[in-house]
Amino acid sequence: MISVTLFLLGLGFTASVLLAITAKVFYVYEDPLIEKVEESLLGANCGGCGYAGCGAAAKAVVAGEAKVEVCTAGGFEIAQNVALVMGQTVEEKEPEISGCGCTYGTQDSDLKYTYDGVPDCRAAVLLFGGSKECDIGCLGLGTCVRACPFDALSMGPNNLPLVDKEKCVACGICVEVCPKDIITLTSATKRILADQKTSECTAPCQRSCPAEIDIPEYIRQISAGNYHDAVTVIKEKNPFPLICGWICPAPCEVACRRNLIDQPVTINGLKKFVSTYDMENGLRDLPYIPDGSGKKIAVIGGGIEGLTAAYYLRRLGHSPTVLEATNKLGGILRNVISEDRLPREVLDWEIEGILEMGIEARTETQIGKDFSFESLFSENFDMILLTTGGWDSKQILGGKQFGDGPIPNTTLLLDFLYTAQDNKKQHSAKKVVIVGGGKAALKASQVCLDNGASDITVIYPFDKSEVLNNNMKLIESDNINYIFSAIPTKLRGNDNNLSEISIKTQYGDLVNIPLDYLIIGAGRLPEMMFNKEADNTWEATEILKVIKDEANLGLFAVSEVGRHSDFAGVVVAVGRGRKMARALQLKIDGEPIGPETDVITDEDLLQNIYQITDAENFKAARINSTPEYNLTEEEASQEAARCLNCGLICYSNNLNDRKIPASITYKEFDKV
C-alpha cells in the first residue's frame, strides 16, 4: 500500500514537472491590451472590418495597423470604447454608404458578347474586360451582393446593385471585390473633396464643367419633379447655382451629346430654373456640417473664389472667416458685372446662404492696413488662405494695392515696374529674389541695383541656353546671381517679414535662399496657403498643386496644364475654390498636397461615342433660355426630358420612358 502511494505521488510529481516544462516551452504571451480592445469590440466576428474576426482586428489596432474605428458594424460607440482603451480620442464623422456608380445594366447596354461563364464579376472581367462595350460598366453578376456580410446589397431589376442604407455599415468589402471600381463608399464630404476620375462613369457635359457638377443626376431629379433635390446635387460642387444660371458661359452645353442629334439640352437654363424655384420658395436647407474641428482659417478675399473655399471649409467642419477689403462681399461680380446681367438680389441670396452656415465675414478690412499676418496668427488662426485676385481686383480698390501686395515684402513684377516708371524708390532691401519674368526680370534687377540691393538672385525655370537664344542679355554684376532650370516651391517668414524661399533645381535638389524682398514674374498671385509654424513663423504653399504636376510647375505658375480651365466665368473660380478646400484638408490631415491619381484631364482619351444613328425619333425642339428668361415648370419638364441620361458611352434610347433610376438618391445620402 505504501509503495503504491509513493508511486502515485511520484507519478503526480513527474506529471507536474512535465506540465510546468511544457507550459514554459509552449507559453504564448497574450497582451492584456489586446484582450481589452477585443472585449471592447462588437464580438460579432463578422469580418466586415477586413480582418479574420475581432481578435485579429484587436491585434491590428494595438500594432498600429488599424484605426480605433476599425469595427465598421459597431459604429461610433464601439469606436469610442476602443479609443478609451488605447488612450486616444475619436470624433464622430459623416457616415458613409456604398453606392453604385453605373447607370445602365447589361439589359440596356451594348454588349461585345454574351457571357455564359462563371457567374462572378472577377471571372468575367478576365475575358476582354467583361461583356459590356463600356469599359467601366457594372457587369451585373452580383459579386458584391454575395460578398456583403450584412445583406445590405441586392440586385435590382436593372441588373445593378441596390443599397439598403439601413443595413450598410460602410465596411468596404463590396468595394474590394468589385473589379470595375463601380462600387464605392461615398458621402457628401467625399464627393466634395473628390475630382472626376477616369475609372468613373461620367457624361460629356459633366466632364466639361469646371466645377464638375453631376449634371445628369440633377436633370434626373428635375425629370422626377424633385427641384430642391436637384439644387442639393448642384451645391455639392457649386455653392452658387443661381449666379451661374445667370452668367455661366455653359461649356457643358457645347459638350452635350444631343449635339449629335439636333441641339444641346438647355443645361444652364435648367440650373437657373431650379435655383430660382428655391429662392422664390425660400428653400435653403443647411447642408450637413460635422462637429467643429477646432481649426480657424482666415480667407483673405471675399470674391467668389474665397467664398467658395470658405463654404467647403465649413462643410468640412472648420471655422473660416472671410476678410474683404471693400464694404460688401462678392468681388468682381458685385463691382464689375452690371446689375441687369446679374441682379443683386440673386448675388445677395446666395452669399447670405453661405454666411448662414456659420461663416464670419469682415468687410472694409484690408491686409497691410487693417490686419497683418502677425495679427491674424495672434488671433489664433491656424491657417491663412490667400484669394485676392489680380489686376482686376486692384482696380476695384482704385489702385490702392499697387506696390507691395498681400504677402509681406512681396510684389508682382508688373507692379514693381509700374511704380519704377514714376521714379519712385521701391524699397531698401538688400537681399532680393526675382522669380521668372523674362527680359522684364532683367530690367527689375537693374532697378534693384540702383536702389542699393547688394544680393540679387534671378530664378528662371528654363536653362541658360534658352535665355540666350531669346536675345536676353544678362546683366554682368557681382551682385546678381542667376539660377537656371529651377522652380520655387515654398516661402517662409516670421510675423510680417519674408525670410526665405525654397527652390528645386533640375537635379531635384532643394535649396533655401534667404531674402528680404521678393518680386514675382506673374500677372497675379496664385492661391496660397500660409500655415502657422512654431515661434510665430509661417510657411506658404501654392495649394492648387492639387491639380498640377508638381514636378514641372513652380510656386507661382498659375496656369492649369491639362485641366478644364479654358472657360472664363465664375464657374472656374468655383472649381478652384473647392480645390483649395481640398488642399487645406490634406494639410490638416497631415497628407502631402498633390494631385489625385487617375483624375480626368483634357489630355485623356476616354471611351466615347461620336455618332448617333437612326435619330429621327430622338429629335425634339430645344427651349432656348436667355440669361434674363426663366423656364416655366412645363418648359423645364420638357427640356429635362430631352436629356439622354448619358453615361460614359451609354445613353437613353427611349425618350418616352423617363423614370428616375431605382438607385439611392442624393437626398437619401444626406439623410444617412
XYZ file of C-alpha atoms in Angstrom:
672
model
C 0.000 0.000 0.000
C 2.822 2.385 0.878
C 4.630 1.559 -2.335
C 1.504 2.287 -4.386
C 1.039 5.629 -2.637
C 4.677 6.549 -3.238
C 4.316 5.534 -6.871
C 1.244 7.672 -7.322
C 2.931 10.610 -5.607
C 5.965 10.210 -7.830
C 3.810 9.935 -10.904
C 1.929 13.091 -9.951
C 5.146 14.958 -9.235
C 6.630 13.879 -12.567
C 3.465 14.909 -14.413
C 3.514 18.288 -12.681
C 7.118 18.851 -13.657
C 6.427 17.839 -17.236
C 3.364 20.094 -17.387
C 5.377 23.005 -15.992
C 8.103 22.449 -18.558
C 5.528 22.117 -21.355
C 3.769 25.292 -20.275
C 7.094 27.119 -20.219
C 8.106 25.857 -23.654
C 4.789 26.404 -25.381
C 3.693 29.506 -23.486
C 2.194 32.220 -25.701
C 2.111 35.700 -24.231
C -1.287 37.340 -24.510
C -1.049 41.120 -24.459
C -3.618 42.358 -21.911
C -4.136 45.455 -24.097
C -5.234 43.232 -26.983
C -7.650 41.462 -24.655
C -9.148 44.771 -23.534
C -9.517 46.001 -27.110
C -11.152 42.731 -28.162
C -13.559 42.976 -25.234
C -14.491 46.492 -26.397
C -15.307 45.347 -29.923
C -18.731 44.172 -31.028
C -17.802 40.480 -30.806
C -19.706 39.512 -33.946
C -16.608 38.177 -35.748
C -18.349 39.216 -38.978
C -15.199 40.093 -40.897
C -16.665 43.421 -42.011
C -13.527 45.157 -40.840
C -11.400 43.142 -43.253
C -9.747 41.067 -40.513
C -10.387 37.427 -39.576
C -12.538 38.104 -36.538
C -12.455 40.553 -33.634
C -9.269 39.042 -32.158
C -7.316 39.750 -35.334
C -8.801 43.238 -35.501
C -7.759 43.921 -31.896
C -4.189 42.850 -32.644
C -4.124 45.168 -35.657
C -5.327 48.110 -33.556
C -2.675 47.554 -30.867
C 0.011 47.126 -33.541
C -0.989 50.427 -35.128
C -2.093 48.686 -38.339
C -5.758 49.619 -37.913
C -7.587 52.637 -36.533
C -9.680 52.582 -33.366
C -12.795 52.851 -35.558
C -11.918 49.501 -37.179
C -15.270 47.953 -36.235
C -17.493 49.223 -39.022
C -20.509 47.294 -37.740
C -20.188 48.665 -34.220
C -20.410 52.333 -35.106
C -19.299 55.365 -33.161
C -19.978 53.974 -29.650
C -17.690 50.975 -30.190
C -15.020 53.271 -31.666
C -15.202 55.425 -28.523
C -14.755 52.362 -26.285
C -11.715 51.174 -28.239
C -10.243 54.681 -28.245
C -10.644 54.855 -24.459
C -8.681 51.614 -24.061
C -5.958 52.882 -26.419
C -5.734 56.283 -24.746
C -6.896 58.041 -27.895
C -9.810 60.223 -28.882
C -12.203 59.756 -31.773
C -14.575 62.259 -33.340
C -17.890 61.494 -34.970
C -17.801 61.983 -38.729
C -20.304 61.966 -41.536
C -21.497 58.401 -42.193
C -20.589 56.744 -45.454
C -22.629 54.371 -47.538
C -21.985 52.128 -50.518
C -23.174 53.327 -53.887
C -23.181 52.081 -57.466
C -21.694 54.462 -59.997
C -23.212 52.814 -63.065
C -26.487 53.877 -64.678
C -27.154 51.164 -67.256
C -27.337 47.434 -66.576
C -26.472 44.700 -69.045
C -30.021 44.607 -70.453
C -29.743 48.282 -71.512
C -26.092 48.334 -72.584
C -24.342 47.475 -75.798
C -22.599 44.112 -75.442
C -19.435 42.764 -77.023
C -20.517 39.180 -76.472
C -22.871 37.058 -74.383
C -21.148 35.853 -71.241
C -22.134 32.390 -70.032
C -19.203 31.542 -67.789
C -18.630 31.567 -64.030
C -21.214 33.969 -62.527
C -18.631 36.183 -60.879
C -17.592 39.671 -61.992
C -13.939 38.920 -61.214
C -14.004 35.959 -63.578
C -15.958 37.758 -66.297
C -13.571 40.709 -66.376
C -10.717 38.367 -67.347
C -12.345 37.837 -70.765
C -11.636 41.052 -72.694
C -12.613 43.219 -69.730
C -16.147 41.864 -69.489
C -19.103 41.581 -71.835
C -20.125 45.260 -71.920
C -18.891 47.663 -74.578
C -18.456 50.228 -71.813
C -15.013 49.646 -70.341
C -16.009 50.653 -66.819
C -19.631 49.476 -66.636
C -21.065 47.175 -63.961
C -21.133 43.550 -65.145
C -24.210 42.777 -63.049
C -23.203 39.299 -61.816
C -23.725 40.169 -58.147
C -20.242 39.500 -56.744
C -20.618 42.491 -54.427
C -24.029 41.265 -53.257
C -22.680 37.841 -52.263
C -19.658 39.379 -50.555
C -21.647 41.713 -48.291
C -21.724 40.190 -44.777
C -24.667 42.372 -43.718
C -27.151 41.651 -46.556
C -27.120 45.350 -47.407
C -26.871 44.780 -51.169
C -29.261 43.235 -53.653
C -29.527 43.153 -57.428
C -32.188 45.484 -58.766
C -34.441 44.963 -61.793
C -31.929 46.886 -63.924
C -29.141 44.405 -63.094
C -27.358 46.951 -60.920
C -26.711 46.604 -57.169
C -29.081 48.388 -54.806
C -28.018 49.519 -51.340
C -30.130 49.195 -48.206
C -28.944 52.262 -46.320
C -30.310 50.921 -43.025
C -28.083 47.835 -43.205
C -24.952 49.233 -44.862
C -22.113 49.814 -42.368
C -19.557 51.060 -44.933
C -17.218 48.131 -44.307
C -15.901 48.375 -47.867
C -15.919 44.651 -48.679
C -18.106 45.273 -51.745
C -15.596 47.870 -52.896
C -12.746 45.413 -52.551
C -14.380 42.664 -54.623
C -15.619 44.879 -57.478
C -13.148 44.539 -60.370
C -14.578 47.616 -62.122
C -14.367 50.023 -59.150
C -18.017 50.823 -59.825
C -18.983 50.289 -56.161
C -17.637 52.990 -53.862
C -18.068 54.239 -50.316
C -19.491 57.712 -50.599
C -20.688 60.652 -48.552
C -21.267 64.316 -49.290
C -17.830 65.103 -47.836
C -16.110 62.552 -50.037
C -17.877 63.852 -53.107
C -16.883 67.414 -52.216
C -13.203 66.522 -51.985
C -13.033 64.210 -54.985
C -12.304 65.094 -58.588
C -13.666 63.166 -61.565
C -11.635 60.075 -62.357
C -11.099 58.049 -65.477
C -12.488 54.965 -63.722
C -15.850 56.653 -63.063
C -18.944 56.790 -65.229
C -19.139 60.441 -66.298
C -21.140 62.127 -69.034
C -19.581 64.539 -71.576
C -21.400 67.523 -70.048
C -20.156 66.637 -66.580
C -16.550 66.295 -67.738
C -16.603 69.710 -69.402
C -17.902 71.534 -66.310
C -15.049 73.330 -64.488
C -16.940 72.818 -61.216
C -17.529 69.109 -62.062
C -21.248 69.199 -61.242
C -23.108 65.904 -61.636
C -25.297 67.295 -64.410
C -27.101 64.056 -65.403
C -28.160 63.490 -61.792
C -29.647 66.938 -61.263
C -31.525 66.708 -64.583
C -32.891 63.307 -63.498
C -34.145 64.932 -60.309
C -35.846 67.673 -62.352
C -37.486 64.984 -64.514
C -38.888 63.444 -61.325
C -40.132 66.840 -60.095
C -37.602 66.927 -57.248
C -36.480 70.523 -57.767
C -34.925 71.095 -54.368
C -33.084 67.766 -54.595
C -31.652 68.973 -57.908
C -30.241 72.051 -56.158
C -28.773 69.811 -53.459
C -26.927 67.849 -56.148
C -25.579 71.030 -57.748
C -24.395 72.525 -54.451
C -22.176 69.561 -53.718
C -19.812 71.036 -56.298
C -21.094 74.597 -56.741
C -22.480 76.783 -53.921
C -23.641 79.439 -56.426
C -26.091 77.643 -58.748
C -28.341 80.666 -59.333
C -25.443 83.028 -60.065
C -24.081 80.527 -62.565
C -27.574 80.187 -64.009
C -27.390 83.877 -64.892
C -23.809 84.263 -66.123
C -22.170 80.864 -66.747
C -20.890 80.504 -70.355
C -22.193 76.895 -70.257
C -19.313 74.823 -71.649
C -21.434 71.800 -70.699
C -23.863 72.599 -73.490
C -21.042 72.594 -76.032
C -20.178 69.053 -74.926
C -23.799 67.836 -74.700
C -24.274 64.590 -76.660
C -27.575 65.865 -78.063
C -25.452 67.991 -80.425
C -25.063 64.733 -82.389
C -28.843 64.774 -82.974
C -30.109 68.355 -83.032
C -29.352 70.923 -80.308
C -27.961 70.620 -76.769
C -30.105 70.460 -73.675
C -30.581 73.862 -72.039
C -28.471 72.708 -69.105
C -27.785 76.140 -67.676
C -31.422 77.154 -68.079
C -32.458 74.118 -66.030
C -29.950 75.046 -63.334
C -31.379 78.578 -63.266
C -34.943 77.215 -63.083
C -34.428 75.019 -60.003
C -32.258 77.634 -58.259
C -34.891 80.323 -58.858
C -37.507 77.887 -57.540
C -35.531 77.559 -54.305
C -35.107 81.335 -53.931
C -38.756 82.145 -54.639
C -39.907 79.498 -52.153
C -37.319 80.342 -49.500
C -35.862 76.826 -49.600
C -32.397 76.934 -48.125
C -31.565 73.773 -46.235
C -28.238 73.922 -44.473
C -26.005 71.048 -45.596
C -24.524 68.504 -43.219
C -21.795 70.137 -41.117
C -19.708 67.815 -38.920
C -18.677 68.720 -35.407
C -16.145 71.529 -35.279
C -12.561 70.548 -35.989
C -11.221 73.455 -33.934
C -9.327 74.809 -36.947
C -9.663 78.568 -37.536
C -8.899 79.608 -41.101
C -8.663 83.187 -42.402
C -9.738 83.567 -46.030
C -8.376 86.803 -47.479
C -10.648 87.877 -50.320
C -14.449 87.910 -50.389
C -14.914 87.158 -54.069
C -16.471 84.008 -55.463
C -13.249 82.015 -55.127
C -12.758 82.922 -51.467
C -16.430 82.429 -50.604
C -16.435 79.031 -52.304
C -13.372 77.958 -50.329
C -14.999 79.184 -47.097
C -18.234 77.320 -47.941
C -16.495 73.975 -48.377
C -14.178 74.500 -45.426
C -17.278 74.996 -43.297
C -18.869 71.862 -44.736
C -15.720 70.025 -43.689
C -16.182 71.183 -40.089
C -13.700 74.060 -39.917
C -14.278 77.682 -38.870
C -13.441 80.048 -41.747
C -13.513 83.860 -41.526
C -13.686 85.849 -44.768
C -11.761 89.145 -44.854
C -12.861 91.561 -47.592
C -11.300 94.964 -48.383
C -14.487 96.535 -49.812
C -17.735 97.199 -47.975
C -19.592 94.168 -49.410
C -18.802 90.593 -50.350
C -18.943 89.485 -53.969
C -15.754 90.789 -55.568
C -15.900 91.304 -59.327
C -19.476 90.018 -59.522
C -20.663 92.916 -57.385
C -18.297 95.631 -58.526
C -17.821 94.945 -62.234
C -20.747 92.959 -63.685
C -23.765 95.176 -64.352
C -26.966 94.593 -62.400
C -29.017 93.854 -65.496
C -26.600 90.995 -66.227
C -26.597 89.761 -62.614
C -29.357 91.078 -60.319
C -28.020 91.991 -56.911
C -30.826 90.133 -55.114
C -29.511 86.950 -56.751
C -25.969 87.657 -55.551
C -27.172 88.584 -52.059
C -29.390 85.475 -51.780
C -26.551 83.067 -52.417
C -23.971 84.918 -50.311
C -26.438 85.052 -47.399
C -26.878 81.290 -47.709
C -23.145 80.802 -47.235
C -22.961 83.102 -44.215
C -25.934 81.334 -42.588
C -23.773 78.233 -42.293
C -21.854 79.980 -39.518
C -19.147 81.692 -41.568
C -17.908 85.017 -40.213
C -17.285 87.881 -42.643
C -15.345 91.082 -42.002
C -15.733 93.798 -44.631
C -13.739 97.018 -45.109
C -10.685 95.327 -43.722
C -7.580 95.344 -45.892
C -4.374 93.411 -45.419
C -1.395 95.614 -44.669
C -3.693 98.338 -43.386
C -6.269 96.842 -41.030
C -4.619 93.500 -40.325
C -1.444 91.560 -40.983
C -0.182 88.008 -40.852
C 1.075 88.692 -37.355
C -2.302 89.965 -36.139
C -4.153 87.019 -37.678
C -1.875 84.474 -36.067
C -2.221 86.339 -32.762
C -5.992 85.748 -33.094
C -5.181 82.027 -33.132
C -5.912 81.449 -36.793
C -4.216 78.202 -37.761
C -4.025 78.957 -41.475
C -4.372 81.854 -43.880
C -5.814 81.343 -47.352
C -4.977 83.975 -49.960
C -7.561 84.571 -52.716
C -7.009 88.229 -53.605
C -7.139 88.039 -57.404
C -5.019 90.060 -59.828
C -5.096 93.455 -61.503
C -8.864 93.410 -61.813
C -9.196 93.232 -58.017
C -6.743 96.078 -57.557
C -8.698 98.275 -59.929
C -11.795 97.749 -57.784
C -9.833 99.282 -54.917
C -8.757 102.207 -57.073
C -5.170 101.037 -57.345
C -4.683 101.037 -53.579
C -2.896 97.701 -53.728
C -0.294 98.702 -56.308
C 3.169 98.206 -54.895
C 3.626 95.670 -52.130
C 0.930 93.011 -52.198
C -0.761 90.853 -49.552
C 2.345 88.729 -48.939
C 4.890 90.560 -46.743
C 7.796 92.101 -48.690
C 6.428 90.700 -51.953
C 5.281 92.376 -55.159
C 4.340 91.394 -58.689
C 6.884 92.243 -61.363
C 4.295 94.282 -63.261
C 3.525 96.366 -60.186
C 7.217 96.806 -59.472
C 7.981 98.193 -62.929
C 4.753 100.231 -62.964
C 5.913 102.097 -59.890
C 9.520 102.323 -61.123
C 8.497 104.270 -64.231
C 7.428 107.117 -61.938
C 10.970 107.140 -60.499
C 9.689 106.090 -57.108
C 12.105 104.225 -54.886
C 10.814 100.693 -54.476
C 12.408 99.508 -51.255
C 15.593 99.467 -49.230
C 16.011 95.678 -49.247
C 19.473 94.214 -49.660
C 18.594 90.601 -50.498
C 16.190 90.437 -53.423
C 14.880 87.390 -55.304
C 13.183 87.735 -58.712
C 11.235 84.713 -59.971
C 10.667 84.433 -63.738
C 9.695 87.388 -65.882
C 11.975 87.021 -68.918
C 13.512 90.310 -70.076
C 11.408 92.266 -67.589
C 13.186 90.447 -64.741
C 16.493 91.825 -66.009
C 15.068 95.336 -66.041
C 13.811 94.850 -62.490
C 17.216 93.588 -61.351
C 18.795 96.800 -62.657
C 16.236 98.862 -60.724
C 17.127 96.880 -57.594
C 20.828 97.568 -58.156
C 20.070 101.270 -58.478
C 18.106 101.108 -55.218
C 21.138 99.710 -53.404
C 20.428 95.975 -53.325
C 23.632 94.036 -52.755
C 22.441 90.450 -53.254
C 20.052 89.816 -56.159
C 19.022 86.314 -57.275
C 17.150 85.835 -60.553
C 15.475 82.431 -60.920
C 14.449 81.120 -64.337
C 12.525 77.850 -64.890
C 14.381 77.171 -68.172
C 18.063 76.598 -68.889
C 20.630 79.249 -69.779
C 20.717 78.378 -73.494
C 17.023 79.230 -73.835
C 17.661 82.595 -72.201
C 20.485 83.431 -74.584
C 18.559 82.170 -77.626
C 15.787 84.670 -76.835
C 18.216 87.593 -77.202
C 18.203 88.245 -73.492
C 21.424 89.917 -72.438
C 22.282 89.095 -68.844
C 23.457 91.924 -66.635
C 27.005 91.260 -65.544
C 27.376 92.183 -61.895
C 28.952 90.659 -58.816
C 25.713 91.480 -57.011
C 23.492 89.407 -59.332
C 23.288 85.612 -59.254
C 21.362 83.703 -61.940
C 19.845 80.285 -61.266
C 18.506 78.388 -64.275
C 16.262 75.338 -64.583
C 14.848 75.818 -61.099
C 11.365 76.372 -59.672
C 10.257 77.876 -56.340
C 8.399 75.543 -54.007
C 7.813 77.313 -50.680
C 8.069 80.621 -48.832
C 8.871 81.104 -45.174
C 8.613 84.091 -42.902
C 8.369 85.379 -39.384
C 5.397 87.515 -38.332
C 5.176 90.190 -41.074
C 8.567 89.531 -42.598
C 9.538 87.302 -45.509
C 12.772 85.454 -44.748
C 13.371 82.536 -47.140
C 12.368 80.968 -50.431
C 12.898 77.305 -51.280
C 13.661 76.215 -54.836
C 14.041 72.874 -56.558
C 16.824 72.518 -59.116
C 16.747 70.423 -62.283
C 18.569 67.693 -60.369
C 15.876 67.564 -57.691
C 17.969 69.328 -55.053
C 16.178 71.629 -52.617
C 17.933 74.932 -51.970
C 16.897 77.557 -49.409
C 17.700 81.171 -50.282
C 17.467 83.903 -47.611
C 15.822 87.139 -48.760
C 14.044 90.230 -47.560
C 12.204 91.155 -50.782
C 10.534 89.046 -53.475
C 9.467 90.034 -56.987
C 7.192 87.581 -58.836
C 7.109 87.490 -62.638
C 3.392 86.699 -62.924
C 0.247 88.674 -63.624
C -1.365 87.706 -60.333
C -0.624 85.963 -57.104
C -1.599 82.313 -57.020
C -3.969 80.962 -54.416
C -1.707 80.300 -51.451
C -1.950 78.758 -48.022
C 0.032 80.120 -45.081
C 0.425 77.609 -42.300
C 1.337 78.692 -38.784
C 4.520 77.086 -37.513
C 6.363 77.377 -34.195
C 7.691 80.675 -32.759
C 5.468 82.940 -34.901
C 6.918 81.582 -38.116
C 4.863 80.605 -41.144
C 5.270 78.578 -44.308
C 3.499 79.242 -47.608
C 2.490 76.661 -50.201
C 0.736 77.195 -53.530
C -2.234 74.987 -52.821
C -3.616 74.484 -56.311
C -0.883 71.922 -56.789
C -3.712 69.510 -56.118
C -4.489 69.924 -59.804
C -1.000 70.324 -61.192
C 2.100 68.313 -61.958
C 4.272 69.454 -59.067
C 7.435 68.253 -60.772
C 7.091 70.742 -63.628
C 5.350 73.788 -62.202
C 6.703 76.196 -59.662
C 5.135 78.051 -56.783
C 3.951 80.978 -58.896
C 2.902 79.189 -62.091
C -0.804 79.976 -62.130
C -1.766 78.131 -65.321
C -3.514 74.777 -65.017
C -1.915 72.436 -67.512
C -4.175 69.601 -68.624
C -7.193 70.842 -66.704
C -10.595 72.216 -67.705
C -9.637 75.868 -67.264
C -10.163 77.468 -70.662
C -13.659 78.788 -69.998
C -13.865 82.216 -68.423
C -16.516 82.821 -65.812
C -17.475 82.365 -62.236
C -17.690 78.581 -62.592
C -13.891 78.414 -62.976
C -13.423 80.320 -59.704
C -15.911 77.953 -58.047
C -13.919 74.933 -59.178
C -10.683 76.439 -57.902
C -12.218 77.408 -54.560
C -13.378 73.846 -53.912
C -9.924 72.503 -54.749
C -8.414 74.963 -52.255
C -10.619 73.482 -49.549
C -9.406 70.025 -50.523
C -5.792 71.145 -50.281
C -6.283 72.614 -46.817
C -7.967 69.406 -45.698
C -4.979 67.397 -46.917
C -2.667 69.691 -44.952
C -4.793 69.373 -41.820
C -4.830 65.582 -42.184
C -1.029 65.561 -42.447
C -1.094 64.272 -46.017
C 1.039 65.659 -48.866
C -0.629 68.255 -51.062
C -0.546 66.868 -54.555
C -2.756 65.921 -57.462
C -5.108 62.975 -57.186
C -4.272 59.959 -59.270
C -6.409 58.886 -62.221
C -8.049 62.325 -62.494
C -9.648 63.216 -65.840
C -7.737 65.869 -67.795
C -8.071 67.355 -71.263
C -5.304 65.045 -72.392
C -7.101 61.802 -71.530
C -8.566 59.685 -74.330
C -11.737 58.390 -72.717
C -14.144 55.968 -74.316
C -16.832 57.992 -76.088
C -19.282 57.976 -78.994
C -19.193 60.403 -81.908
C -22.322 59.489 -83.855
C -25.936 58.586 -83.079
C -27.694 56.839 -85.966
C -31.429 56.430 -86.629
C -32.077 59.519 -84.540
C -35.365 60.715 -86.076
C -37.356 59.607 -83.013
C -34.939 61.497 -80.776
C -35.456 64.934 -82.294
C -37.204 67.437 -80.055
C -37.026 71.218 -80.232
C -34.765 72.931 -77.709
C -36.340 75.529 -75.456
C -33.889 78.403 -75.621
C -33.346 80.170 -72.341
C -31.570 83.511 -72.348
C -29.968 84.687 -69.078
C -32.915 87.022 -68.494
C -35.587 84.372 -69.166
C -36.593 81.718 -66.679
C -38.150 78.456 -67.855
C -41.673 77.668 -66.740
C -42.253 74.407 -64.877
C -43.753 72.855 -68.009
C -40.817 74.010 -70.146
C -38.317 72.711 -67.597
C -40.005 69.314 -67.641
C -39.940 69.241 -71.448
C -36.302 70.290 -71.594
C -35.231 67.789 -68.922
C -36.927 65.074 -70.988
C -34.574 65.920 -73.877
C -31.590 64.764 -71.798
C -30.267 61.409 -72.999
C -29.232 60.464 -69.448
C -25.704 59.764 -70.655
C -23.085 57.611 -69.052
C -19.618 57.111 -70.468
C -20.944 55.700 -73.752
C -24.462 54.612 -72.762
C -27.499 56.842 -73.201
C -31.272 56.549 -73.078
C -32.777 55.476 -76.407
C -36.401 55.692 -75.282
C -37.485 59.250 -74.602
C -40.961 58.091 -73.618
C -39.587 56.241 -70.599
C -38.167 58.918 -68.290
C -38.278 57.071 -64.989
C -35.638 58.012 -62.452
C -33.247 55.071 -61.883
C -34.109 52.830 -58.958
C -30.999 53.731 -57.008
C -30.249 55.718 -53.893
C -30.698 59.454 -54.446
C -28.587 62.320 -53.187
C -31.330 63.322 -50.783
C -31.189 59.892 -49.182
C -27.394 60.182 -48.895
C -27.779 63.388 -46.911
C -30.241 61.743 -44.529
C -27.843 58.943 -43.589
